Coordinates of C-alpha atoms in Angstrom, one line a residue:
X28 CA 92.4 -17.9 -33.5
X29 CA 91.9 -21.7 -34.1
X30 CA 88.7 -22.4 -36.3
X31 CA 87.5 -25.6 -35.7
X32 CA 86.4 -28.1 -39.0
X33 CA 85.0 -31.3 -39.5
X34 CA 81.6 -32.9 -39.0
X35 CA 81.8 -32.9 -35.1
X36 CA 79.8 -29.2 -34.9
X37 CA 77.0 -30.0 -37.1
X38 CA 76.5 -33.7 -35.3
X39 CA 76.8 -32.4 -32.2
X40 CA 74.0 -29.7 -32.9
X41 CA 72.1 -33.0 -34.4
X42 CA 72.0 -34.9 -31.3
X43 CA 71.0 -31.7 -29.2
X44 CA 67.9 -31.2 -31.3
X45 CA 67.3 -34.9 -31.0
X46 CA 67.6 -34.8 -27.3
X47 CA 65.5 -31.8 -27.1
X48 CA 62.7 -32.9 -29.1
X49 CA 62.9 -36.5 -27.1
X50 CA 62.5 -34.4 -23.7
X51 CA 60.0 -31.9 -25.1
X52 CA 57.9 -34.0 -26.7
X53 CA 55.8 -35.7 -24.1
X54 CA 55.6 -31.8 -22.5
X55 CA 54.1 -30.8 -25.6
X56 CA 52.0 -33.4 -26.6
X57 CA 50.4 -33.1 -22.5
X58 CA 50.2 -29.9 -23.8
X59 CA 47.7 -30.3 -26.5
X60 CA 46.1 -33.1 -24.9
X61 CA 45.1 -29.9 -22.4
X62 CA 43.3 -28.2 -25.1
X63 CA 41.0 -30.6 -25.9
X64 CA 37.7 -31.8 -24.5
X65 CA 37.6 -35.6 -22.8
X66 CA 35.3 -36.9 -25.5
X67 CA 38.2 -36.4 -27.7
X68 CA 40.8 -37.6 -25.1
X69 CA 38.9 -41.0 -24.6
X70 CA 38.7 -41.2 -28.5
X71 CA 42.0 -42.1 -30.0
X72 CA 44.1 -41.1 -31.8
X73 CA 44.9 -37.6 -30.2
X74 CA 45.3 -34.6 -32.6
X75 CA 49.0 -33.1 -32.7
X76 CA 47.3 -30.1 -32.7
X77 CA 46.1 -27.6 -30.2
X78 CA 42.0 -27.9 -29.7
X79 CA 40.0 -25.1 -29.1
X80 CA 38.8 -26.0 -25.5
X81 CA 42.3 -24.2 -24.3
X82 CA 40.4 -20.8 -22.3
X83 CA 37.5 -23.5 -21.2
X84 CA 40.0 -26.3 -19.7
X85 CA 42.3 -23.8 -18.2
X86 CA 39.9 -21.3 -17.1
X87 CA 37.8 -24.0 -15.5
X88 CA 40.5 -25.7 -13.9
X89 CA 42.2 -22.3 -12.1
X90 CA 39.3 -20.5 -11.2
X91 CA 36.3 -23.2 -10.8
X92 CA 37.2 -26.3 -9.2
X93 CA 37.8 -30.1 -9.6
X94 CA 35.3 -32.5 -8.3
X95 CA 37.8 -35.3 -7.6
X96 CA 39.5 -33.2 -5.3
X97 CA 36.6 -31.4 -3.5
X98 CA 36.0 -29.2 -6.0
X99 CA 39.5 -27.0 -5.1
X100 CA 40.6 -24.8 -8.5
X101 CA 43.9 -24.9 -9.5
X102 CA 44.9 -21.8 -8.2
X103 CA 44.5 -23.0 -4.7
X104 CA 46.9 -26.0 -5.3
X105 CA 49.6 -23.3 -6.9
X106 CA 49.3 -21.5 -4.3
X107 CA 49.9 -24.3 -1.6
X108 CA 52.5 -25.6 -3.2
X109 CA 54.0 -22.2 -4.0
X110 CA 54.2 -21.2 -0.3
X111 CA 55.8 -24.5 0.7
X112 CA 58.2 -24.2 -1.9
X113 CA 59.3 -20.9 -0.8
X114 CA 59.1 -21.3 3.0
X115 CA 61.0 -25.0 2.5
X116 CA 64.1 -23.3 -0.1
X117 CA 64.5 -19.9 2.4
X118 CA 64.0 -21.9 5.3
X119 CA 66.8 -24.0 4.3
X120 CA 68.8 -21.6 3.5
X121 CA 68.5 -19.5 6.5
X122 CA 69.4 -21.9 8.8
X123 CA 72.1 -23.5 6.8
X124 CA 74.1 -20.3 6.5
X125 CA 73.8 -19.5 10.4
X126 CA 74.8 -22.9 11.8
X127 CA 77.8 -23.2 8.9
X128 CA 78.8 -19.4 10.4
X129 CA 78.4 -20.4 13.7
X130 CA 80.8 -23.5 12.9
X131 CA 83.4 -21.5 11.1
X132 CA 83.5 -18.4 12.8
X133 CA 82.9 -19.2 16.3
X134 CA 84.7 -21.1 18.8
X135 CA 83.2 -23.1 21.1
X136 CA 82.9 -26.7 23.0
X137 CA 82.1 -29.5 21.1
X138 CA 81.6 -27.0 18.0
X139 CA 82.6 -29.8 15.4
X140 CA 80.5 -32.5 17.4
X141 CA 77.3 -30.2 16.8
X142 CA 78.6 -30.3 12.7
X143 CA 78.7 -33.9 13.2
X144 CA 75.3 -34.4 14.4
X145 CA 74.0 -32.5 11.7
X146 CA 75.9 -34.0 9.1
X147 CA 74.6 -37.4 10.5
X148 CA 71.1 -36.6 9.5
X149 CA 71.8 -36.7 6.0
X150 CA 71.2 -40.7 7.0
X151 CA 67.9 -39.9 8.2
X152 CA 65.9 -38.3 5.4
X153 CA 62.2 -37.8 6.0
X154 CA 60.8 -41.1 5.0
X155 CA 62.9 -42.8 8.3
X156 CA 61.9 -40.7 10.7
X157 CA 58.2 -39.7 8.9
X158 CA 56.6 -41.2 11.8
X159 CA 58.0 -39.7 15.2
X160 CA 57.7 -36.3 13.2
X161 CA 54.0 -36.7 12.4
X162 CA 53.5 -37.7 15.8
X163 CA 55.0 -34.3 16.6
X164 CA 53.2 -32.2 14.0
X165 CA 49.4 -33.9 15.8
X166 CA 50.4 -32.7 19.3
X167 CA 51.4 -29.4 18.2
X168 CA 48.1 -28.8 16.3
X169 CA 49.7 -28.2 13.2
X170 CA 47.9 -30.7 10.7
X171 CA 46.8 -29.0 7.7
X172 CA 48.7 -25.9 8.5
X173 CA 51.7 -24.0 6.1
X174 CA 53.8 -24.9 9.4
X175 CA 52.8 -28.3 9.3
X176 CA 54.0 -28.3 5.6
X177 CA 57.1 -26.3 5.8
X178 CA 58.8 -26.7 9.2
X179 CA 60.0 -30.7 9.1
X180 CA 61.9 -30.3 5.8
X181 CA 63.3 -26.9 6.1
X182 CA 66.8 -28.6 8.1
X183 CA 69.5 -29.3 6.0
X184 CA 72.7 -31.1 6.2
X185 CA 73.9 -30.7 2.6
X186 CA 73.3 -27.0 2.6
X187 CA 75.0 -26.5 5.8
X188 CA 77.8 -28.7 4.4
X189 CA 78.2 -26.6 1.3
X190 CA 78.2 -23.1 3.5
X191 CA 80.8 -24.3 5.7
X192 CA 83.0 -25.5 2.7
X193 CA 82.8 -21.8 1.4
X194 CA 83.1 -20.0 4.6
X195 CA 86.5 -22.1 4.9
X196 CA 87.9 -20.5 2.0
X197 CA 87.3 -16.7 3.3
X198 CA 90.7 -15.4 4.0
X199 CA 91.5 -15.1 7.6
X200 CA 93.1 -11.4 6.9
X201 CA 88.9 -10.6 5.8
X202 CA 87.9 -11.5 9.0
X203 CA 91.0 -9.8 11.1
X204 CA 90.0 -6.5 8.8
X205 CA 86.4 -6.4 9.2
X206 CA 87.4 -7.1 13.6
X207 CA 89.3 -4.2 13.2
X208 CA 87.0 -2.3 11.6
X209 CA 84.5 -2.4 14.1
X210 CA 82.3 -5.0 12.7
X211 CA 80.6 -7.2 14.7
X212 CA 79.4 -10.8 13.8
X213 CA 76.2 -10.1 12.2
X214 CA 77.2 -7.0 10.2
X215 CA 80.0 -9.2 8.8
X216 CA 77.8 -11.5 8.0
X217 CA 75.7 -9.3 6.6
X218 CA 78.2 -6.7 4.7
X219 CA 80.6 -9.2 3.6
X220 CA 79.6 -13.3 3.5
X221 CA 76.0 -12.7 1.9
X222 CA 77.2 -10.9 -1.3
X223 CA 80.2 -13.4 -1.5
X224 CA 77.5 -15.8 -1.4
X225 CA 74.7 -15.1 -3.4
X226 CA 75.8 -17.6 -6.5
X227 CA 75.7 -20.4 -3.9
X228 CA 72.3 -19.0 -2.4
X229 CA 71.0 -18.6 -6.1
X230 CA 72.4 -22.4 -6.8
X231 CA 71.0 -23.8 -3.6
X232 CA 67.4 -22.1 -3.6
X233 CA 66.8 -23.7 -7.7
X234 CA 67.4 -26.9 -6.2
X235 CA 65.7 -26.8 -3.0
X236 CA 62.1 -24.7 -4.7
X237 CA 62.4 -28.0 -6.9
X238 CA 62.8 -30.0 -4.1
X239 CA 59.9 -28.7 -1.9
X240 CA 57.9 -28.2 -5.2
X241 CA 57.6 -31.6 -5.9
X242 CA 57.0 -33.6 -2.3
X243 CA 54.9 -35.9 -2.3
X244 CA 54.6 -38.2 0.6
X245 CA 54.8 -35.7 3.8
X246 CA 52.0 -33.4 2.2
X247 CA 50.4 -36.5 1.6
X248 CA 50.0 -37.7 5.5
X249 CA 50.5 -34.2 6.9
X250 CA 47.4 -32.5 5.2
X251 CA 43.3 -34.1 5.2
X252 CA 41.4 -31.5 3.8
X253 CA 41.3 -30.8 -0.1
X254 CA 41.8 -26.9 0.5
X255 CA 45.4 -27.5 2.0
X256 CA 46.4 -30.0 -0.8
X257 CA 49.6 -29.4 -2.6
X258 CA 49.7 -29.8 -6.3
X259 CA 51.1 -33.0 -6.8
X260 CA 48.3 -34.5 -4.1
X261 CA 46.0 -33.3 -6.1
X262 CA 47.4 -34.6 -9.0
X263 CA 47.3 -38.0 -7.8
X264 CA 44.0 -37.7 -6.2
X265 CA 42.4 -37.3 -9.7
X266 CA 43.7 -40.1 -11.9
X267 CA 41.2 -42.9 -11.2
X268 CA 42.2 -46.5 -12.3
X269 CA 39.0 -46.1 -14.7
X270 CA 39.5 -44.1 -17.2
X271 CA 36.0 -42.9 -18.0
X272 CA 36.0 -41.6 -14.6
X273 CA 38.9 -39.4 -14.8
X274 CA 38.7 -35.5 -15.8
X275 CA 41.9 -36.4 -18.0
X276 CA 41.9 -33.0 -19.5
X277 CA 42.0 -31.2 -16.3
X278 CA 44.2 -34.1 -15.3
X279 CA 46.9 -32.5 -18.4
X280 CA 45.7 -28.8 -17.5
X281 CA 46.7 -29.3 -14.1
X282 CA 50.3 -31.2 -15.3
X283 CA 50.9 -27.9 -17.2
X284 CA 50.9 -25.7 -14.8
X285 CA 52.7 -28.3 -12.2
X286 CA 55.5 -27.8 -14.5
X287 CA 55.4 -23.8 -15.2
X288 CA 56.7 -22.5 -12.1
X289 CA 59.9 -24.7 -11.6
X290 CA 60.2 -24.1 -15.1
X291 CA 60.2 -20.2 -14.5
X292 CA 62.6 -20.9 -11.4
X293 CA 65.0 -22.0 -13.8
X294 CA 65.2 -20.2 -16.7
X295 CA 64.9 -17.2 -14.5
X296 CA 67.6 -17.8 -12.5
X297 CA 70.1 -20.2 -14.8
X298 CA 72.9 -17.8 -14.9
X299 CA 73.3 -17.9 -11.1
X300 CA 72.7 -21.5 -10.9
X301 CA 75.5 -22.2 -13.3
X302 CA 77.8 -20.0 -11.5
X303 CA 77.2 -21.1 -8.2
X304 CA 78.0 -24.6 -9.4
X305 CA 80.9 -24.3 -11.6
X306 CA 82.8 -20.8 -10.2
X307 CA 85.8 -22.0 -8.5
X308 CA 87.1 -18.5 -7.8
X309 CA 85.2 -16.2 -5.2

């Protein structure tokens, strides 16, 4: 076994710790800032220090409400956002891995022109066509809806993209095995694609709960009233550009818990986002 020497460990740890503290310091200073009451915010300089207004800021913030924003709590705006996150990452997901198996597995006319057109949209992200698809959502009825929030952003091009790339590399002798087996399409799919998926589903739905956890501008046209806000609205909705008129501590309260539940995503699931990004082998 070949023991490595030198200074390189013991920098390299050094400029980790540096980095860390660099990325974690603005987290935990919004942190402390949360704690305290906004006579002490408005009055520099800010402890270091957690304040003892922590059970009042946070309890007040989930479980009361906000004036700026209609006087919604916190645990509305979680949960908002939380059920477009969710609906947006397995929506994507679901539709990705049936239109990369219909490409792969089935033939059929003008089967790679269909890939092609939804490989194309990846030109056409939500901010070019925001208009004909609001104009859509308004005759359907579903302003200020979970449908309204969720169903315009669940296609996706660079999921299906990254199915059909794996489904290419499933031997062929798989497929002629499970045919002779008896298996039809969907219980192949089922039995045998899912599990030799899940590190690219695991990969794929970090990426996309980020992704639908932090819109901004489609929850911003697509919902009026406070109750149907998403966090990040809301977020926006309560910094005022005078600063005696902004709640700043439930301003950082609410920042906080913004940042907990991608957070959890990702520490919860990093071992099968790793995987499904680096594991050549399946």
């Amino acid at each position: 076994m070949i023991e490595k020497r030198g200074i390189g460990r013991p920098i390299a740890h050094v400029v980790l710790i540096l980095g860390v503290l660099v990325v974690a310091f603005p987290i935990y200073y919004t942190f402390v800032a949360s704690t305290q009451s906004l006579v002490t915010i408005l009055r520099p300089p800010l402890p270091l220090t957690p304040g003892d207004q922590a059970v009042a800021n946070y309890s007040g913030a989930i479980f009361g409400g906000i004036g700026r924003i209609g006087g919604v709590g916190v645990g509305t705006l979680l949960f908002n956002t939380l059920v477009m996150a969710l609906g947006i990452a397995l929506g994507k997901i679901f539709i990705s891995i049936l239109s990369a198996f219909a490409v792969v597995f089935f033939r059929f006319p003008l089967r790679m022109v269909f890939f092609w057109l939804i490989f194309v949209t990846l030109m056409l992200p939500v901010e070019v066509r925001i208009l004909p698809t609001y104009k859509v959502m308004v005759d359907l009825g579903m302003i200020d809806t979970y449908a309204g929030l969720i169903l315009p952003l669940i296609a996706s091009a660079t999921a299906t993209l990254l199915f059909r790339q794996f489904f290419l590399t499933i031997p062929s002798e798989l497929v002629e095995a499970a045919r002779i087996d008896g298996a039809g399409p969907l219980r192949f799919l089922k039995d045998i694609l899912l599990p030799l998926s899940k590190t690219n589903i695991a990969a794929l739905f970090v990426i996309l709960f980020i992704y639908g956890w932090t819109q901004y501008l489609w929850p911003l046209l697509v919902t009026n009233d406070n109750q149907m806000n998403t966090i990040v609205i809301a977020l926006r909705k309560m910094v005022s550009f005078a600063d005696a008129d902004t709640p700043w501590n439930m301003v950082m309260v609410t920042s906080i818990l913004a940042i907990l539940p991608p957070v959890l995503v990702v520490v919860g699931m990093q071992r099968w986002f790793v995987r499904g990004l680096v594991e050549s082998e399946k």
